[in-house]
Coordinates of C-alpha atoms and ligand atoms in Angstrom, one line a residue:
M1 CA 0.2 11.4 -10.2
C2 CA -1.2 14.5 -11.9
G3 CA 0.3 17.6 -10.3
I4 CA -0.7 21.2 -10.9
I5 CA 1.3 24.3 -10.4
G6 CA 0.5 28.0 -10.8
Y7 CA 2.5 31.2 -10.4
V8 CA 1.9 35.0 -10.4
G9 CA 4.9 37.0 -9.7
A10 CA 7.7 39.0 -11.3
E11 CA 9.9 36.2 -12.7
P12 CA 9.3 34.5 -16.1
A13 CA 6.4 32.2 -15.1
A14 CA 7.4 29.3 -17.5
D15 CA 10.8 29.0 -15.8
V16 CA 9.3 29.0 -12.3
V17 CA 6.6 26.5 -13.3
L18 CA 9.0 24.2 -15.1
D19 CA 11.3 24.2 -12.0
S20 CA 8.3 23.3 -9.8
L21 CA 7.1 20.6 -12.2
R22 CA 10.6 19.0 -11.9
R23 CA 10.1 18.9 -8.1
L24 CA 6.9 16.9 -8.8
E25 CA 8.6 14.6 -11.3
Y26 CA 9.0 11.8 -8.7
R27 CA 5.2 11.4 -8.5
G28 CA 5.3 9.7 -12.0
Y29 CA 3.5 11.0 -15.0
D30 CA 3.3 10.5 -18.8
S31 CA 3.1 14.1 -20.2
S32 CA 3.4 17.7 -19.1
G33 CA 2.6 21.2 -20.2
I34 CA 2.6 24.9 -19.3
A35 CA 0.5 27.9 -20.3
T36 CA 1.3 31.6 -19.7
I37 CA -0.3 34.9 -20.3
D38 CA 1.7 37.8 -21.8
N39 CA 0.4 41.1 -23.2
G40 CA -3.1 39.7 -23.4
N41 CA -2.0 36.6 -25.3
L42 CA -2.2 33.0 -24.2
H43 CA 0.8 30.8 -24.8
V44 CA 0.9 27.0 -24.4
S45 CA 3.5 24.3 -24.6
R46 CA 2.8 20.6 -24.1
A47 CA 4.9 17.4 -24.5
V48 CA 4.5 13.7 -24.1
G49 CA 7.2 12.0 -21.9
K50 CA 9.5 13.3 -19.3
I51 CA 9.9 16.9 -18.2
K52 CA 13.1 17.1 -20.2
M53 CA 10.9 16.8 -23.4
L54 CA 8.9 19.9 -22.3
S55 CA 12.1 21.6 -21.2
A56 CA 13.7 21.0 -24.6
Q57 CA 10.6 22.4 -26.3
L58 CA 10.7 25.5 -24.1
A59 CA 14.4 26.1 -24.8
V60 CA 13.6 26.4 -28.5
S61 CA 10.3 28.3 -28.1
P62 CA 10.1 30.0 -24.7
L63 CA 6.8 31.1 -23.2
P64 CA 6.7 34.8 -22.2
G65 CA 4.8 36.2 -19.2
T66 CA 4.8 36.3 -15.5
V67 CA 1.5 34.5 -14.9
G68 CA 1.4 30.8 -15.7
I69 CA 0.1 27.3 -14.9
G70 CA 1.6 23.9 -15.4
H71 CA 0.7 20.2 -15.2
T72 CA 2.1 16.8 -15.0
R73 CA -0.4 14.2 -16.3
W74 CA -1.0 10.6 -15.4
A75 CA -3.6 9.4 -17.9
T76 CA -7.0 8.5 -16.6
H77 CA -9.4 9.5 -19.4
G78 CA -7.8 9.4 -22.8
G79 CA -4.5 8.0 -24.0
V80 CA -1.0 9.5 -23.6
T81 CA -0.9 12.1 -26.4
E82 CA 0.0 15.7 -26.7
L83 CA -3.7 16.6 -27.3
N84 CA -4.7 15.0 -24.1
A85 CA -1.9 16.7 -22.1
H86 CA -2.8 19.7 -20.1
P87 CA -3.2 22.7 -20.1
H88 CA -6.4 22.5 -22.1
V89 CA -7.4 25.6 -24.0
A90 CA -10.9 26.9 -25.0
G91 CA -11.3 29.4 -27.8
G92 CA -7.7 30.6 -27.5
H93 CA -9.0 32.5 -24.4
V94 CA -8.8 30.2 -21.4
A95 CA -6.3 27.6 -20.3
I96 CA -6.9 25.1 -17.4
V97 CA -5.0 22.4 -15.5
H98 CA -6.8 19.8 -13.5
N99 CA -6.0 17.0 -11.1
G100 CA -8.7 14.5 -10.3
I101 CA -11.8 13.3 -12.3
I102 CA -14.8 15.2 -13.4
E103 CA -17.4 12.5 -12.9
N104 CA -20.2 14.2 -14.9
Y105 CA -18.0 15.3 -17.8
A106 CA -19.9 13.3 -20.4
D107 CA -23.2 15.2 -19.7
I108 CA -21.4 18.5 -19.7
K109 CA -19.6 17.6 -22.9
A110 CA -22.8 16.6 -24.6
R111 CA -24.4 19.9 -23.6
L112 CA -21.4 21.9 -24.9
I113 CA -21.3 20.0 -28.2
V114 CA -24.9 20.8 -28.8
A115 CA -23.9 24.5 -28.2
G116 CA -21.3 24.2 -30.9
V117 CA -18.1 23.6 -28.9
V118 CA -15.5 21.5 -30.6
F119 CA -13.4 19.3 -28.3
L120 CA -9.8 18.5 -29.1
S121 CA -9.0 15.9 -26.5
D122 CA -10.5 12.7 -25.0
T123 CA -10.1 13.9 -21.5
D124 CA -12.7 14.7 -18.8
S125 CA -10.7 17.8 -17.9
E126 CA -11.2 19.7 -21.2
V127 CA -14.8 20.5 -20.2
L128 CA -13.4 22.9 -17.6
A129 CA -11.7 25.1 -20.1
H130 CA -15.0 25.4 -22.1
L131 CA -17.0 26.0 -19.0
F132 CA -14.7 28.9 -18.0
H133 CA -14.8 30.3 -21.5
E134 CA -18.6 30.1 -21.5
A135 CA -18.7 32.0 -18.2
F136 CA -16.3 34.7 -19.4
T137 CA -18.2 35.1 -22.7
A138 CA -21.3 35.7 -20.6
G139 CA -19.4 38.6 -18.9
K140 CA -18.7 36.8 -15.6
T141 CA -16.0 38.1 -13.2
P142 CA -13.3 35.6 -12.1
V143 CA -15.2 34.8 -8.8
D144 CA -18.5 34.5 -10.6
A145 CA -17.0 32.3 -13.3
L146 CA -15.5 30.0 -10.6
D147 CA -18.9 29.8 -8.9
Q148 CA -20.7 29.0 -12.2
V149 CA -18.2 26.3 -13.2
L150 CA -18.1 24.7 -9.7
S151 CA -21.9 24.6 -9.6
E152 CA -21.9 22.4 -12.7
I153 CA -19.1 20.0 -12.1
K154 CA -19.1 16.9 -9.8
G155 CA -16.2 14.8 -8.7
A156 CA -12.7 15.2 -7.3
F157 CA -10.7 18.1 -8.5
A158 CA -7.9 20.6 -7.9
L159 CA -7.9 23.0 -10.8
A160 CA -6.3 26.2 -11.9
A161 CA -7.3 28.5 -14.8
I162 CA -5.9 31.5 -16.5
A163 CA -7.8 33.7 -19.0
K164 CA -6.9 36.4 -21.5
Q165 CA -9.7 38.7 -20.1
Y166 CA -8.1 38.7 -16.7
P167 CA -4.3 38.6 -17.4
D168 CA -3.1 39.2 -13.9
C169 CA -4.8 36.4 -12.0
L170 CA -5.2 32.7 -11.5
M171 CA -8.5 31.1 -10.6
V172 CA -8.3 27.9 -8.5
A173 CA -10.5 25.5 -6.7
R174 CA -10.4 22.2 -5.0
N175 CA -12.6 19.3 -3.9
A176 CA -11.1 16.0 -2.6
S177 CA -7.8 16.6 -4.3
P178 CA -5.1 18.6 -2.5
L179 CA -4.3 22.2 -3.4
A180 CA -2.1 24.6 -1.5
I181 CA -1.5 28.3 -2.0
G182 CA 2.0 29.6 -1.3
L183 CA 2.5 33.2 -0.3
S184 CA 5.4 35.6 -0.2
D185 CA 5.9 39.3 -0.6
D186 CA 6.5 39.3 -4.3
L187 CA 4.7 36.2 -5.5
V188 CA 1.8 33.9 -5.1
C189 CA 1.9 30.3 -6.2
I190 CA -0.3 27.2 -6.0
A191 CA 0.6 23.6 -6.1
S192 CA -0.9 20.2 -5.4
D193 CA 2.0 19.4 -3.2
A194 CA 3.7 21.9 -0.9
V195 CA 7.0 20.3 -1.6
A196 CA 6.8 21.6 -5.2
M197 CA 6.9 25.2 -4.0
A198 CA 9.0 24.9 -0.9
H199 CA 11.9 26.5 -2.8
L200 CA 9.6 29.6 -3.4
T201 CA 8.0 29.9 0.0
R202 CA 7.2 28.0 3.2
R203 CA 4.1 30.1 4.0
V204 CA 1.2 28.1 2.8
I205 CA -2.6 28.0 2.9
Y206 CA -4.2 24.6 2.5
L207 CA -7.6 25.1 0.7
K208 CA -10.5 23.1 2.1
D209 CA -13.0 21.1 0.1
G210 CA -15.2 23.4 -1.9
D211 CA -12.9 26.4 -1.6
R212 CA -12.3 28.6 -4.6
A213 CA -9.8 31.5 -4.9
V214 CA -8.8 34.3 -7.2
I215 CA -5.1 34.8 -6.9
R216 CA -3.2 38.0 -7.9
K217 CA 0.4 39.0 -7.2
G218 CA 0.6 39.4 -3.4
E219 CA -3.0 38.4 -2.6
A220 CA -5.3 35.4 -2.5
E221 CA -9.1 36.1 -2.3
I222 CA -10.6 32.9 -1.0
Y223 CA -14.3 31.8 -0.8
D224 CA -15.8 28.8 0.8
I225 CA -18.2 26.2 -0.6
D226 CA -21.1 28.6 0.2
Q227 CA -19.4 31.4 -1.8
Q228 CA -18.7 33.3 1.4
P229 CA -15.3 35.0 2.0
A230 CA -13.1 32.5 3.9
N231 CA -10.2 33.3 6.2
R232 CA -7.8 30.3 6.0
E233 CA -4.9 29.9 8.3
I234 CA -1.4 30.5 6.9
V235 CA 0.9 27.8 8.1
T236 CA 4.6 27.5 7.9
V237 CA 5.4 24.1 6.4
S238 CA 8.5 22.1 7.2
A239 CA 8.7 20.6 3.7
A240 CA 12.3 20.9 2.6
P241 CA 12.9 22.0 -1.0
M242 CA 12.9 18.7 -2.8
L243 CA 16.3 17.3 -3.3
V244 CA 16.5 16.4 -6.9
D245 CA 20.0 14.9 -7.1
K246 CA 20.8 11.2 -7.0
G247 CA 23.8 11.7 -4.7
G248 CA 26.1 9.8 -7.1
Y249 CA 23.8 6.7 -7.4
R250 CA 22.4 5.6 -10.8
H251 CA 18.8 5.8 -9.6
F252 CA 16.9 7.4 -6.7
M253 CA 15.8 3.9 -5.8
E254 CA 19.3 2.8 -5.3
K255 CA 20.0 5.8 -3.2
E256 CA 16.9 5.2 -1.2
I257 CA 17.8 1.6 -0.6
H258 CA 21.1 2.8 0.9
E259 CA 19.3 5.4 3.0
Q260 CA 17.4 2.8 5.0
S261 CA 19.7 2.6 8.0
D262 CA 19.3 6.3 8.6
A263 CA 15.6 6.2 7.9
I264 CA 15.1 3.4 10.5
S265 CA 17.3 4.9 13.1
N266 CA 15.6 8.3 12.7
T267 CA 12.2 6.6 12.9
I268 CA 13.2 4.7 16.0
S269 CA 14.2 8.0 17.6
A270 CA 10.8 9.5 16.8
M271 CA 9.2 6.4 18.5
T272 CA 11.3 6.6 21.6
S273 CA 10.5 8.8 24.7
E274 CA 13.0 11.1 26.4
T275 CA 13.5 8.3 29.0
G276 CA 14.5 5.9 26.3
A277 CA 11.3 3.8 26.2
I278 CA 9.4 2.8 23.0
T279 CA 6.1 4.7 23.4
A280 CA 5.4 5.4 19.7
G281 CA 4.8 9.0 21.0
F282 CA 1.7 7.9 22.9
E283 CA 0.5 8.8 26.5
T284 CA -0.5 5.6 28.3
E285 CA -4.2 6.6 28.4
H286 CA -4.3 6.9 24.6
L287 CA -2.8 3.5 24.2
A288 CA -5.4 2.1 26.6
A289 CA -8.1 3.5 24.3
I290 CA -6.9 1.3 21.4
K291 CA -8.9 -1.8 21.6
H292 CA -9.6 -3.0 18.1
I293 CA -7.8 -1.7 15.0
V294 CA -8.5 -1.7 11.3
I295 CA -5.5 -0.9 9.2
L296 CA -6.3 0.8 5.9
A297 CA -3.7 1.4 3.1
A298 CA -2.8 0.8 -0.5
G299 CA 0.1 -0.9 -2.4
T300 CA 3.3 -1.3 -0.5
S301 CA 1.8 0.4 2.6
F302 CA -0.9 -2.3 2.6
Y303 CA 1.7 -5.0 2.9
A304 CA 3.4 -3.1 5.7
G305 CA 0.0 -3.1 7.4
Q306 CA -0.3 -6.8 7.0
I307 CA 3.0 -7.3 8.7
G308 CA 2.0 -4.9 11.4
R309 CA -1.1 -7.0 12.1
Y310 CA 1.0 -10.1 12.9
W311 CA 3.1 -8.0 15.3
I312 CA 0.3 -6.1 17.1
E313 CA -1.8 -9.3 17.6
Q314 CA 1.3 -11.3 18.7
I315 CA 2.9 -8.7 21.0
A316 CA -0.1 -6.8 22.3
G317 CA -3.0 -9.2 21.9
I318 CA -5.1 -6.5 20.3
P319 CA -7.3 -7.6 17.4
V320 CA -6.4 -6.1 14.0
S321 CA -7.9 -6.4 10.6
V322 CA -6.2 -5.1 7.5
E323 CA -8.0 -3.9 4.3
V324 CA -7.1 -2.3 1.1
A325 CA -8.4 1.3 1.4
S326 CA -10.2 1.3 -1.9
E327 CA -12.6 -1.5 -0.8
Y328 CA -13.3 -0.4 2.8
R329 CA -15.9 2.3 2.5
Y330 CA -17.8 0.7 -0.3
R331 CA -18.6 -2.6 1.4
S332 CA -20.6 -1.4 4.3
P333 CA -18.0 -2.5 6.9
V334 CA -19.3 -3.2 10.4
T335 CA -17.3 -0.7 12.5
A336 CA -19.0 -1.0 15.9
S337 CA -16.4 -3.0 17.6
Y338 CA -13.4 -1.0 16.2
T339 CA -11.9 1.9 18.2
T340 CA -9.1 2.8 15.9
A341 CA -8.4 3.2 12.2
L342 CA -4.7 3.1 11.3
L343 CA -3.9 4.7 8.0
I344 CA -0.6 3.9 6.4
S345 CA 0.6 6.1 3.5
Q346 CA 4.0 7.2 2.4
S347 CA 2.7 10.2 0.5
G348 CA -0.3 11.0 2.8
E349 CA -2.2 11.8 -0.4
S350 CA -3.5 8.5 -1.8
L351 CA -7.1 9.3 -2.4
D352 CA -8.3 5.7 -1.6
T353 CA -6.6 6.0 1.8
M354 CA -7.8 9.5 2.5
K355 CA -11.4 8.5 1.7
A356 CA -11.1 5.4 3.9
M357 CA -9.9 7.8 6.7
E358 CA -12.9 10.1 6.2
F359 CA -15.2 7.1 6.4
A360 CA -13.6 5.7 9.5
K361 CA -13.7 9.2 11.2
A362 CA -17.4 9.6 10.4
A363 CA -18.0 6.1 11.9
G364 CA -16.5 7.4 15.1
L365 CA -13.1 5.7 15.0
T366 CA -10.0 7.5 16.2
T367 CA -7.6 7.9 13.2
L368 CA -3.9 7.3 13.5
G369 CA -1.8 8.1 10.4
I370 CA 1.5 6.5 9.7
V371 CA 2.7 9.0 7.1
N372 CA 6.1 10.0 5.6
V373 CA 5.2 13.4 4.1
P374 CA 4.7 15.7 7.1
D375 CA 2.4 18.3 5.6
S376 CA 0.3 15.9 3.6
T377 CA -3.5 15.6 3.9
I378 CA -3.5 12.4 5.9
A379 CA -0.8 13.8 8.2
R380 CA -2.9 17.0 8.7
E381 CA -6.3 15.3 9.0
S382 CA -5.7 12.2 11.1
D383 CA -6.3 12.6 14.8
I384 CA -2.8 11.3 15.7
V385 CA 0.2 11.2 13.5
L386 CA 3.0 8.6 13.8
P387 CA 5.6 9.9 11.5
T388 CA 8.0 7.8 9.5
R389 CA 11.3 9.7 9.3
A390 CA 12.4 8.3 5.9
G391 CA 12.9 11.7 4.3
P392 CA 11.6 12.5 0.8
E393 CA 11.2 9.3 -1.3
I394 CA 11.4 10.0 -5.0
G395 CA 11.6 6.5 -6.6
V396 CA 8.0 5.4 -7.4
A397 CA 8.6 2.0 -5.8
S398 CA 8.6 2.5 -2.1
T399 CA 11.7 1.2 -0.2
K400 CA 12.9 3.3 2.8
A401 CA 9.3 4.4 3.5
F402 CA 8.2 0.8 3.7
T403 CA 10.9 -0.2 6.3
A404 CA 10.2 3.0 8.2
Q405 CA 6.5 2.1 8.3
L406 CA 7.5 -1.3 9.6
T407 CA 9.6 0.4 12.3
V408 CA 6.6 2.5 13.4
L409 CA 4.3 -0.6 13.4
L410 CA 6.7 -2.6 15.5
S411 CA 7.1 0.3 17.9
L412 CA 3.4 0.6 18.3
A413 CA 3.1 -3.1 18.9
I414 CA 5.7 -2.9 21.7
A415 CA 4.2 0.2 23.2
L416 CA 0.8 -1.4 23.2
G417 CA 2.2 -4.7 24.5
Q418 CA 3.7 -2.9 27.5
Q419 CA 0.6 -0.9 28.2
R420 CA -1.4 -4.1 28.2
G421 CA 1.0 -5.7 30.6
R422 CA 1.9 -8.4 28.1
L423 CA 5.6 -7.3 28.0
S424 CA 7.6 -6.6 31.1
I425 CA 9.9 -3.6 31.2
A426 CA 12.8 -6.0 30.7
E427 CA 11.1 -7.7 27.7
A428 CA 10.3 -4.3 26.2
D429 CA 13.9 -3.2 26.7
A430 CA 15.1 -6.4 25.0
L431 CA 12.9 -5.7 22.0
H432 CA 14.1 -2.1 22.0
A433 CA 17.7 -3.4 21.9
Q434 CA 16.8 -5.7 18.9
M435 CA 15.4 -2.7 17.1
M436 CA 18.5 -0.7 17.9
S437 CA 20.5 -3.4 16.1
L438 CA 18.4 -2.9 12.9
P439 CA 20.3 0.1 11.4
G440 CA 23.5 -1.9 11.6
A441 CA 22.0 -5.1 10.2
I442 CA 20.3 -3.2 7.4
G443 CA 23.5 -1.4 6.6
Q444 CA 25.2 -4.8 6.1
A445 CA 22.2 -6.2 4.1
V446 CA 22.4 -3.2 1.8
S447 CA 26.1 -4.0 1.0
R448 CA 25.2 -7.3 -0.5
F449 CA 24.2 -6.2 -4.0
D450 CA 26.9 -8.5 -5.6
E451 CA 25.4 -11.6 -3.9
I452 CA 22.1 -10.9 -5.6
R453 CA 23.3 -10.0 -9.1
P454 CA 23.2 -13.6 -10.4
I455 CA 19.7 -14.0 -9.1
A456 CA 18.6 -10.8 -10.9
H457 CA 20.2 -12.1 -14.0
R458 CA 18.2 -15.3 -13.7
L459 CA 14.9 -13.4 -12.9
S460 CA 15.4 -11.0 -15.9
R461 CA 15.1 -14.1 -18.2
S462 CA 12.0 -15.4 -16.5
H463 CA 8.4 -14.8 -17.5
S464 CA 7.0 -15.5 -14.1
A465 CA 8.3 -15.9 -10.5
F466 CA 6.7 -16.9 -7.2
F467 CA 7.6 -15.6 -3.8
L468 CA 6.8 -17.6 -0.6
G469 CA 6.9 -17.0 3.1
R470 CA 5.2 -17.8 6.4
G471 CA 4.2 -15.5 9.2
T472 CA 5.3 -11.9 8.7
L473 CA 7.4 -13.2 5.8
F474 CA 4.1 -14.0 3.9
P475 CA 3.2 -10.3 3.4
L476 CA 6.8 -9.6 2.7
A477 CA 6.7 -12.3 -0.1
C478 CA 3.7 -10.4 -1.5
E479 CA 5.6 -7.1 -1.3
A480 CA 8.7 -8.7 -2.9
A481 CA 6.4 -9.9 -5.8
L482 CA 4.9 -6.4 -6.1
K483 CA 8.3 -4.8 -6.3
L484 CA 9.5 -7.3 -9.0
K485 CA 6.5 -6.9 -11.2
E486 CA 6.2 -3.1 -10.9
L487 CA 9.9 -2.5 -11.7
S488 CA 10.9 -5.2 -14.1
Y489 CA 7.5 -6.2 -15.6
V490 CA 8.2 -9.8 -14.8
H491 CA 4.9 -11.5 -13.7
A492 CA 5.3 -12.3 -10.0
E493 CA 3.0 -13.4 -7.2
G494 CA 3.4 -13.9 -3.5
F495 CA 1.8 -16.7 -1.5
A496 CA 1.7 -18.1 2.0
A497 CA 4.2 -21.0 1.7
G498 CA 1.6 -23.4 3.2
E499 CA -1.0 -22.2 0.7
M500 CA 1.0 -23.0 -2.4
K501 CA -0.2 -26.7 -2.4
H502 CA -3.8 -25.5 -2.6
G503 CA -3.6 -24.1 -6.1
P504 CA -0.6 -22.1 -7.1
I505 CA 1.6 -25.2 -7.3
A506 CA -0.3 -26.0 -10.6
L507 CA 1.8 -23.2 -12.1
I508 CA 5.1 -24.7 -11.2
E509 CA 7.0 -26.2 -14.1
E510 CA 10.6 -26.8 -15.1
G511 CA 12.8 -23.7 -14.4
V512 CA 10.2 -21.5 -12.7
P513 CA 11.9 -19.4 -10.0
V514 CA 10.4 -19.8 -6.5
I515 CA 11.9 -17.3 -4.1
C516 CA 11.4 -18.2 -0.5
F517 CA 12.0 -16.1 2.7
V518 CA 12.9 -18.6 5.3
G519 CA 12.7 -17.1 8.8
P520 CA 14.8 -17.9 11.9
N521 CA 12.0 -19.9 13.6
E522 CA 10.4 -23.3 14.1
L523 CA 8.1 -22.8 11.0
S524 CA 11.2 -22.9 8.8
K525 CA 11.0 -26.7 8.7
K526 CA 7.5 -26.5 7.3
T527 CA 8.5 -23.9 4.8
I528 CA 11.3 -26.0 3.6
S529 CA 8.9 -28.9 3.0
N530 CA 6.8 -26.6 0.9
L531 CA 10.0 -25.7 -1.1
R532 CA 10.7 -29.4 -1.6
E533 CA 7.2 -29.8 -3.1
A534 CA 8.1 -27.0 -5.6
E535 CA 11.5 -28.3 -6.3
A536 CA 10.1 -31.8 -7.0
R537 CA 8.0 -30.2 -9.8
G538 CA 10.9 -28.5 -11.4
A539 CA 11.1 -25.1 -9.7
D540 CA 14.4 -23.3 -9.4
V541 CA 14.5 -22.6 -5.7
I542 CA 16.0 -19.4 -4.4
V543 CA 16.3 -18.9 -0.6
V544 CA 16.6 -15.8 1.5
C545 CA 17.6 -16.6 5.0
T546 CA 20.0 -15.4 7.8
D547 CA 23.7 -15.9 7.7
S548 CA 23.7 -18.8 10.2
M549 CA 21.0 -20.6 8.2
K550 CA 22.9 -20.4 5.0
D551 CA 23.1 -24.2 4.4
I552 CA 19.6 -24.9 5.6
V553 CA 18.2 -25.6 2.1
D554 CA 20.8 -27.8 0.4
F555 CA 18.7 -28.1 -2.8
A556 CA 18.5 -24.3 -3.4
E557 CA 19.9 -23.0 -6.7
F558 CA 20.8 -19.7 -5.0
T559 CA 20.9 -18.6 -1.3
V560 CA 21.0 -15.0 -0.3
T561 CA 21.7 -14.3 3.4
V562 CA 21.1 -11.3 5.6
P563 CA 22.8 -10.7 8.9
D564 CA 21.5 -12.8 11.8
C565 CA 18.4 -11.3 13.4
T566 CA 15.5 -12.4 15.4
E567 CA 12.2 -13.6 14.0
L568 CA 10.5 -10.3 14.8
M569 CA 13.1 -8.3 13.0
A570 CA 13.3 -10.7 10.0
P571 CA 10.7 -8.9 7.7
L572 CA 12.6 -5.6 8.1
V573 CA 16.0 -7.1 7.3
M574 CA 14.8 -9.4 4.6
A575 CA 13.0 -6.5 2.9
I576 CA 16.4 -5.4 1.7
P577 CA 17.3 -8.4 -0.6
A578 CA 13.7 -8.2 -1.9
Q579 CA 14.2 -4.6 -2.9
I580 CA 17.7 -5.2 -4.4
M581 CA 16.4 -8.3 -6.4
A582 CA 13.7 -6.1 -8.0
Y583 CA 16.1 -3.2 -8.5
L584 CA 18.9 -5.3 -10.2
T585 CA 16.4 -7.2 -12.3
A586 CA 14.9 -4.0 -13.6
S587 CA 18.4 -2.5 -14.2
E588 CA 19.4 -5.6 -16.1
K589 CA 16.2 -5.4 -18.2
G590 CA 16.8 -1.7 -18.8
T591 CA 13.4 -0.6 -17.5
D592 CA 12.7 2.8 -16.0
V593 CA 13.6 2.0 -12.4
D594 CA 12.5 5.3 -10.8
Q595 CA 9.4 5.8 -12.9
P596 CA 8.0 2.5 -14.0
R597 CA 5.5 2.5 -16.8
N598 CA 1.9 3.3 -15.9
L599 CA 2.6 3.9 -12.3
A600 CA 2.5 7.1 -10.2
K601 CA 4.1 7.8 -6.8
S602 CA 0.9 9.0 -5.3
V603 CA -2.4 8.2 -6.8
T604 CA -5.0 10.9 -6.2
V605 CA -7.9 9.3 -8.1
E606 CA -10.1 6.4 -7.0
Ligands
LIG701 C1 0.9 4.0 -5.6 C2 2.4 3.7 -5.7 C3 2.8 2.6 -4.7 C4 2.3 2.9 -3.3 C5 0.8 3.2 -3.3 C6 0.4 3.7 -1.9 O1 0.2 3.0 -6.2 O2 2.8 3.4 -7.0 O3 4.2 2.4 -4.8 O4 2.7 1.9 -2.5 O5 0.5 4.2 -4.2 O6 1.0 5.0 -1.7 P1 1.0 5.7 -0.3 O7 1.7 7.0 -0.6 O8 -0.4 5.9 0.2 O9 1.8 4.8 0.6

């Protein structure tokens, strides 16, 4: 997603900003740029593509100066071109970077065009540069210019501006998009993600909605939405400087697939009390207050939520509904019977999920955040945080964060089941023991790349593929389809196996791959009947099952097995072949595995 960076210090600003942009690279973007000020002159460099394009440009034409701003762009308004890349400049005097959407940009643009302003880009953001320029031309100070600009714009934004007239400062503001200020003795920096500046400082101020600030070396002058001086707390963040190496793997995604045993075992530890019980970090009375849950999330996190619903209802008998976050607050949901909103987000910054959290909070629900990035907005602003301990996830397609989310959801179901008296201590211990076997099972599942290679070869030649499953393996089938389409651009859909006959079966023709997750349970017989229906119509059947079920579908073209596990653990263990299938198919097709086209790691627009 768009990321912004700013720096005021003693080092060459372009170098520091470029380094920080690299640390945001995992978020996914299509162009980037930097602007600096030196000796009263504004310098700008922008490039389409990866940071290395910008870096190569800067190697030939470096930008001087110790004050600078930078941006990685994920196109919203206007195509992927150098002119649409940030920073945007007005009159050679002001440069801005912006993350978010200026909703009333068309009106502002129309007003400015009448006043004689010439626009160079198709973006909504460019109006900001002209608004600052207009304010400075009218003799405004940095604080007054910020107030004037903010009084005119509507929407979600984190922005930073530099101006020739004020060569020693950055002007920044935020509303609904994250922005943090990093402080140390000899520099001040800003970033939309604390991780991007963790190598510079861990002392951070998170600006609140409506805040604006003027930042000079060693100081940050902050004002609130009412333009009053604001004292914001300085916190020490735990964000580790982003690891940018692939640890010998070809892609971050491959590395992250291999990190799942650790991610799960670290997450199980976080969910286990000192006495060795799965409590998900809750006191009993807090568990008792959870009576009706709505799970809100996007993308892969949404599918984790759907699996979580099966577990929480089955194990704890607590009603759960699951919704895509982007729909929730706009459909006038009836919230009265709900006690708890469970937000699931790897990044903790998806705007749809954040807004759903705010809505649920305002409706009086207690908010629980299952979040992987510890200092993210959702982690900071939900009432209770259930951390996934997957570590930084760089590949845009979520892998280890997904299985860590499942680990938390299963732990929560067990903790609730025990609190409700539906699980005896012995039964809870048995489930705990099953969970403790997960890191080993997943370690083995991860070692089966070679078994999956022929399937990936097959999928890489297909136009379309269908994924089926029943129970918790139905949402897993949807997640597997999402992975395949986002990474390899092969059209893929997931269906409940029993639902295929109600429509999707019309799409089955000779040679269409149908990949089915067959779980170790009674329903497997029904699932196999559904597969027969597909096979009878020409589908090439591919089965994912456990080792001891390996001959269960004798008409399968390929069978991939995972280590034997119980029905409850199956979605966690079977997530691994789903990930590897998508990864190997994408590798075979030569697509950009870590940064698939058009996608962003964390989407901070609606
Ligand atoms: C983006 C990513 C998806 C991710 C979704 C939710 O769309 O491309 O991979 O699942 O956001 O992200 P979150 O960080 O909230 O889990």
